[in-house]
Short mmCIF file of C-alpha atoms in Angstrom, two decimals:
data_model
loop_
_atom_site.label_atom_id
_atom_site.label_comp_id
_atom_site.label_asym_id
_atom_site.label_seq_id
_atom_site.Cartn_x
_atom_site.Cartn_y
_atom_site.Cartn_z
CA MET E 1 -53.95 16.45 34.91
CA SER E 2 -55.33 12.85 34.94
CA VAL E 3 -58.83 12.32 35.12
CA GLN E 4 -60.35 9.68 37.22
CA SER E 5 -63.67 8.29 36.62
CA ALA E 6 -65.38 7.05 39.69
CA ILE E 7 -67.18 3.89 40.14
CA ARG E 8 -70.69 4.84 40.40
CA ARG E 9 -73.38 2.49 41.78
CA LYS E 10 -76.60 1.87 39.77
CA THR E 11 -79.33 3.99 40.79
CA ALA E 12 -83.13 4.18 41.06
CA PRO E 13 -83.80 5.89 37.77
CA ASP E 14 -81.38 3.83 36.12
CA ILE E 15 -83.64 0.67 37.08
CA ARG E 16 -86.53 2.76 35.82
CA ALA E 17 -84.92 3.69 32.46
CA ARG E 18 -84.71 -0.10 31.82
CA LYS E 19 -88.36 -0.27 30.86
CA ASN E 20 -88.82 -2.29 27.54
CA GLY E 21 -85.18 -2.22 27.70
CA GLU E 22 -82.02 -5.03 28.59
CA PRO E 23 -83.88 -7.40 31.14
CA ILE E 24 -82.76 -6.65 34.83
CA VAL E 25 -81.11 -8.80 36.90
CA MET E 26 -81.89 -9.02 40.62
CA LEU E 27 -80.63 -11.39 43.17
CA THR E 28 -81.44 -11.31 47.15
CA SER E 29 -78.25 -11.17 49.25
CA TYR E 30 -77.68 -10.89 53.14
CA HIS E 31 -73.96 -10.80 53.80
CA ALA E 32 -71.00 -9.11 52.34
CA HIS E 33 -69.52 -12.21 51.01
CA THR E 34 -72.23 -13.23 48.79
CA ALA E 35 -72.93 -9.49 47.69
CA ALA E 36 -69.54 -9.30 46.60
CA LEU E 37 -70.11 -12.39 44.08
CA VAL E 38 -73.66 -11.00 43.25
CA ASP E 39 -72.60 -7.56 42.24
CA ARG E 40 -70.56 -8.71 39.48
CA TYR E 41 -73.33 -9.81 37.46
CA CYS E 42 -76.66 -8.27 38.78
CA ASP E 43 -77.83 -4.82 38.26
CA ALA E 44 -80.10 -4.74 41.67
CA ILE E 45 -79.08 -6.24 44.64
CA LEU E 46 -82.26 -6.96 47.30
CA VAL E 47 -81.80 -7.38 50.81
CA GLY E 48 -84.93 -9.28 51.39
CA ASP E 49 -86.75 -10.21 54.52
CA SER E 50 -86.57 -13.47 53.24
CA LEU E 51 -83.81 -13.53 55.37
CA GLY E 52 -86.04 -14.43 57.90
CA ASN E 53 -86.35 -17.74 56.22
CA VAL E 54 -82.93 -18.11 54.85
CA MET E 55 -81.05 -16.92 57.72
CA HIS E 56 -83.05 -17.32 60.99
CA GLY E 57 -85.26 -20.48 60.26
CA PHE E 58 -88.58 -18.65 60.53
CA GLU E 59 -91.41 -20.50 58.62
CA THR E 60 -92.51 -16.53 57.26
CA THR E 61 -90.88 -13.44 57.04
CA VAL E 62 -93.70 -11.94 59.67
CA PRO E 63 -91.34 -11.88 62.53
CA VAL E 64 -88.42 -10.20 60.88
CA THR E 65 -87.53 -6.65 62.37
CA LEU E 66 -86.35 -3.35 61.10
CA ASP E 67 -83.03 -3.93 63.24
CA MET E 68 -82.56 -7.34 61.05
CA MET E 69 -82.83 -5.39 57.64
CA ILE E 70 -80.66 -2.70 58.76
CA LEU E 71 -78.19 -5.17 59.80
CA GLN E 72 -78.20 -7.05 56.88
CA GLY E 73 -78.50 -4.10 54.54
CA ARG E 74 -74.83 -2.48 56.18
CA ALA E 75 -73.11 -5.91 55.24
CA VAL E 76 -74.54 -5.96 51.41
CA MET E 77 -73.24 -2.51 51.03
CA ARG E 78 -69.97 -3.45 52.10
CA GLY E 79 -69.72 -6.54 50.06
CA SER E 80 -71.00 -4.49 46.82
CA SER E 81 -69.81 -1.49 44.78
CA HIS E 82 -72.17 -1.48 41.22
CA ALA E 83 -75.33 -3.01 42.17
CA LEU E 84 -78.48 -0.98 43.39
CA VAL E 85 -79.11 -2.10 46.66
CA VAL E 86 -82.87 -2.31 47.65
CA VAL E 87 -83.56 -2.86 51.51
CA ASP E 88 -87.02 -4.74 52.12
CA MET E 89 -89.45 -2.86 54.66
CA PRO E 90 -90.40 -5.74 56.98
CA PHE E 91 -94.02 -6.27 58.46
CA GLY E 92 -95.11 -3.70 60.71
CA SER E 93 -92.40 -0.86 59.72
CA TYR E 94 -94.38 0.67 57.45
CA GLU E 95 -98.47 -0.34 57.63
CA ALA E 96 -99.69 2.17 60.31
CA SER E 97 -99.31 5.41 58.85
CA LYS E 98 -97.42 7.44 55.99
CA GLU E 99 -95.41 8.81 58.63
CA GLN E 100 -94.28 5.39 60.08
CA ALA E 101 -93.16 4.61 56.70
CA PHE E 102 -91.22 7.47 56.41
CA HIS E 103 -89.13 7.12 59.47
CA SER E 104 -88.45 3.56 59.01
CA ALA E 105 -87.35 4.22 55.38
CA VAL E 106 -85.20 7.12 56.78
CA ARG E 107 -83.48 4.78 58.93
CA ILE E 108 -82.93 2.34 56.55
CA LEU E 109 -81.74 4.78 54.15
CA LYS E 110 -79.43 6.78 56.55
CA GLU E 111 -78.13 3.60 58.55
CA THR E 112 -77.32 1.24 55.36
CA GLN E 113 -76.79 3.86 52.88
CA CYS E 114 -78.59 1.74 50.18
CA GLY E 115 -80.39 3.24 47.18
CA ALA E 116 -83.88 2.41 47.68
CA VAL E 117 -86.73 0.76 49.56
CA LYS E 118 -88.99 -2.30 48.82
CA LEU E 119 -92.79 -2.59 50.30
CA GLU E 120 -95.40 -4.98 49.50
CA GLY E 121 -99.02 -3.82 48.59
CA GLY E 122 -101.12 -2.25 45.95
CA VAL E 123 -103.96 0.13 46.15
CA ARG E 124 -103.84 0.38 49.89
CA MET E 125 -100.17 1.28 49.89
CA ALA E 126 -100.64 3.48 47.32
CA GLU E 127 -100.64 6.89 49.12
CA THR E 128 -98.04 5.54 51.04
CA VAL E 129 -95.65 5.21 47.99
CA ALA E 130 -96.45 8.36 47.15
CA PHE E 131 -95.59 10.04 50.48
CA LEU E 132 -92.34 8.46 50.44
CA VAL E 133 -91.30 9.17 46.71
CA ASP E 134 -92.28 12.89 47.23
CA ARG E 135 -89.76 12.98 49.84
CA GLY E 136 -87.02 11.66 48.17
CA ILE E 137 -87.26 8.11 48.86
CA PRO E 138 -86.95 5.82 45.94
CA VAL E 139 -89.59 2.95 46.03
CA MET E 140 -89.82 -0.40 44.59
CA GLY E 141 -93.57 -1.94 45.03
CA HIS E 142 -94.31 -5.50 45.32
CA ILE E 143 -98.02 -7.30 44.62
CA GLY E 144 -99.40 -10.37 43.54
CA LEU E 145 -98.59 -12.94 46.24
CA THR E 146 -97.31 -10.64 49.33
CA PRO E 147 -95.67 -13.18 51.72
CA GLN E 148 -95.90 -10.66 54.68
CA SER E 149 -100.00 -10.93 54.46
CA ILE E 150 -99.47 -14.62 54.83
CA ASN E 151 -101.48 -14.88 57.75
CA THR E 152 -104.56 -13.55 55.67
CA LEU E 153 -103.75 -15.24 52.43
CA GLY E 154 -103.73 -18.56 54.30
CA SER E 155 -100.89 -20.33 51.95
CA PHE E 156 -98.36 -19.37 49.76
CA ARG E 157 -100.08 -19.59 46.41
CA ALA E 158 -100.22 -18.31 43.03
CA GLN E 159 -102.71 -15.40 42.36
CA GLY E 160 -104.46 -14.63 39.45
CA ARG E 161 -104.95 -18.25 38.01
CA GLU E 162 -108.51 -17.47 37.47
CA GLN E 163 -109.48 -14.51 35.07
CA GLY E 164 -112.21 -13.69 37.04
CA SER E 165 -109.62 -12.30 39.84
CA TRP E 166 -107.26 -10.08 37.48
CA GLU E 167 -108.87 -7.15 38.09
CA PRO E 168 -107.55 -6.37 42.05
CA ILE E 169 -103.88 -7.07 41.11
CA GLU E 170 -104.23 -4.92 37.69
CA ASN E 171 -105.22 -2.31 39.96
CA ASP E 172 -102.53 -2.72 42.60
CA ALA E 173 -100.00 -2.52 39.61
CA VAL E 174 -101.42 0.83 38.18
CA ALA E 175 -101.91 2.32 41.92
CA ILE E 176 -98.03 1.70 42.35
CA SER E 177 -96.98 2.67 39.02
CA ASP E 178 -98.98 5.85 39.15
CA ALA E 179 -97.49 6.55 42.90
CA GLY E 180 -94.37 6.93 41.64
CA ALA E 181 -92.60 3.81 42.53
CA PHE E 182 -89.31 3.53 40.22
CA SER E 183 -90.02 -0.30 39.67
CA VAL E 184 -92.63 -3.43 40.98
CA VAL E 185 -92.02 -6.83 42.04
CA ILE E 186 -94.81 -9.46 40.72
CA GLU E 187 -94.49 -12.22 42.41
CA ALA E 188 -96.32 -15.78 41.97
CA VAL E 189 -99.17 -14.45 39.06
CA ALA E 190 -100.51 -16.02 36.34
CA GLU E 191 -98.01 -16.08 33.56
CA PRO E 192 -100.58 -13.80 30.88
CA LEU E 193 -101.50 -11.87 33.89
CA ALA E 194 -98.03 -10.68 34.53
CA ARG E 195 -97.31 -10.04 30.92
CA LYS E 196 -100.53 -7.79 30.25
CA ILE E 197 -99.31 -5.86 33.71
CA THR E 198 -95.64 -5.18 32.11
CA ALA E 199 -97.37 -4.10 28.91
CA ALA E 200 -99.74 -1.74 30.67
CA ILE E 201 -97.67 -0.03 33.00
CA ALA E 202 -95.03 2.62 32.79
CA ILE E 203 -92.60 1.28 35.23
CA PRO E 204 -90.56 -1.95 34.90
CA THR E 205 -91.64 -5.13 36.31
CA ILE E 206 -89.63 -7.74 37.96
CA GLY E 207 -90.99 -11.25 38.11
CA ILE E 208 -90.35 -13.91 40.26
CA GLY E 209 -92.92 -16.62 39.44
CA ALA E 210 -94.33 -14.31 36.90
CA SER E 211 -93.10 -14.22 33.15
CA ALA E 212 -90.61 -14.16 30.67
CA ALA E 213 -92.11 -11.10 29.42
CA CYS E 214 -91.33 -9.16 32.72
CA ASP E 215 -88.60 -6.32 32.48
CA GLY E 216 -86.35 -8.36 34.64
CA GLN E 217 -86.36 -11.23 37.27
CA VAL E 218 -85.57 -11.88 40.61
CA LEU E 219 -84.63 -15.11 42.59
CA VAL E 220 -83.54 -15.63 46.46
CA LEU E 221 -79.99 -16.77 46.08
CA GLU E 222 -80.39 -19.58 48.48
CA ASP E 223 -83.08 -21.15 46.26
CA MET E 224 -81.12 -20.99 43.35
CA LEU E 225 -78.20 -22.32 44.51
CA GLY E 226 -80.07 -25.53 45.89
CA LEU E 227 -79.32 -24.62 49.50
CA SER E 228 -83.07 -24.24 50.47
CA PRO E 229 -84.68 -27.54 51.85
CA ARG E 230 -88.15 -26.47 49.88
CA THR E 231 -87.95 -24.19 46.92
CA PRO E 232 -91.18 -22.90 44.74
CA LYS E 233 -92.07 -24.02 41.39
CA PHE E 234 -90.84 -20.87 40.18
CA VAL E 235 -87.08 -21.57 40.91
CA ARG E 236 -84.60 -22.65 38.26
CA ARG E 237 -81.44 -24.42 40.53
CA TYR E 238 -78.69 -22.87 38.67
CA GLY E 239 -76.72 -25.39 41.46
CA ASN E 240 -77.15 -27.97 43.56
CA LEU E 241 -74.68 -26.69 46.70
CA GLY E 242 -76.65 -28.31 49.39
CA PRO E 243 -75.48 -31.90 49.26
CA ALA E 244 -71.71 -30.56 48.53
CA ILE E 245 -71.68 -28.75 51.33
CA GLU E 246 -73.16 -31.61 53.47
CA ALA E 247 -70.58 -34.00 51.92
CA ALA E 248 -67.82 -31.33 53.10
CA ILE E 249 -69.29 -31.10 56.85
CA GLU E 250 -69.15 -35.00 57.28
CA GLY E 251 -65.69 -34.82 55.78
CA TYR E 252 -64.59 -32.11 58.31
CA ALA E 253 -66.21 -34.16 61.02
CA THR E 254 -64.85 -37.47 60.35
CA ASP E 255 -61.32 -35.89 59.72
CA VAL E 256 -61.39 -34.05 63.34
CA ARG E 257 -62.61 -37.30 65.02
CA SER E 258 -59.93 -39.24 63.80
CA ARG E 259 -57.33 -36.81 64.48
CA ALA E 260 -56.57 -36.49 60.49
CA PHE E 261 -57.49 -32.83 60.98
CA PRO E 262 -55.31 -30.75 61.65
CA GLY E 263 -52.37 -32.10 59.68
CA PRO E 264 -48.88 -30.79 60.04
CA GLU E 265 -49.27 -27.92 57.63
CA HIS E 266 -52.12 -26.30 59.40
CA VAL E 267 -50.43 -25.74 62.47
CA TYR E 268 -47.53 -23.42 63.84
CA ASP E 269 -44.10 -24.78 64.83
CA MET E 270 -41.82 -22.95 67.30
CA LYS E 271 -39.45 -20.47 65.94
CA THR E 272 -36.04 -21.83 65.71
CA LYS E 273 -33.32 -19.78 67.14
CA ASP E 274 -30.72 -18.28 64.62
CA PRO E 275 -27.44 -20.22 65.67
CA LYS E 276 -25.25 -17.20 64.44
CA ALA E 277 -27.33 -14.89 67.00
CA LYS E 278 -25.63 -13.91 69.87
CA SER E 279 -26.80 -15.31 73.26
#
């Protein structure tokens, strides 16, 4: 009898076990086809509410809805097979109460079949994180710069750049770790602070504009590929597809207007009748 080993996705406990180990690689994805590419190289895929900026042209992530996240989460799950897929809980889907958060998270897990959810906030969300984890929902935290709070922050600015401001961020990290999250994203935080937090808490830290000392890193795929019109300081471009894509679109438009496209090889001729066939 032959034994076949099933392909198994990475799970939240797998990521949790990477603390102080091989760095965790994470990128965003919102589509089945990009998920298939990212899945080959990443340990985790984030279906981020940054889809509001990347796909819909919103200035912030605030307008993103739960239905939008679920729709794109389904697509990413269809396109991937190895990485842990984490879906962001959007603004307004979890802050009102622990129960609201639970019902939103259950919808995400049931309707996308992803492996975990992510929510923003530290001390203020710790009770909610514990409530979800106790009920079987793996949670990734998110501290530092929290984009869903842009209307109170006033701007997308780095956090903790003055040492006197470190304590609240450190408290957020400890609270999320103690609440049972399996990992925490640290965004746009001064490097020495991110390094200190990584050494201090028991769960993996995933940096985005934080520190190379973090247990892993995440970037928005479109930022990394040069497709976003504006990119933060913390992004390193591993490609610059924007100009290439614009040139391709320009070439297509030129060929259509000059009737150079479609050519004979792109259209279908009539089938020829077999002369041997009986009429």
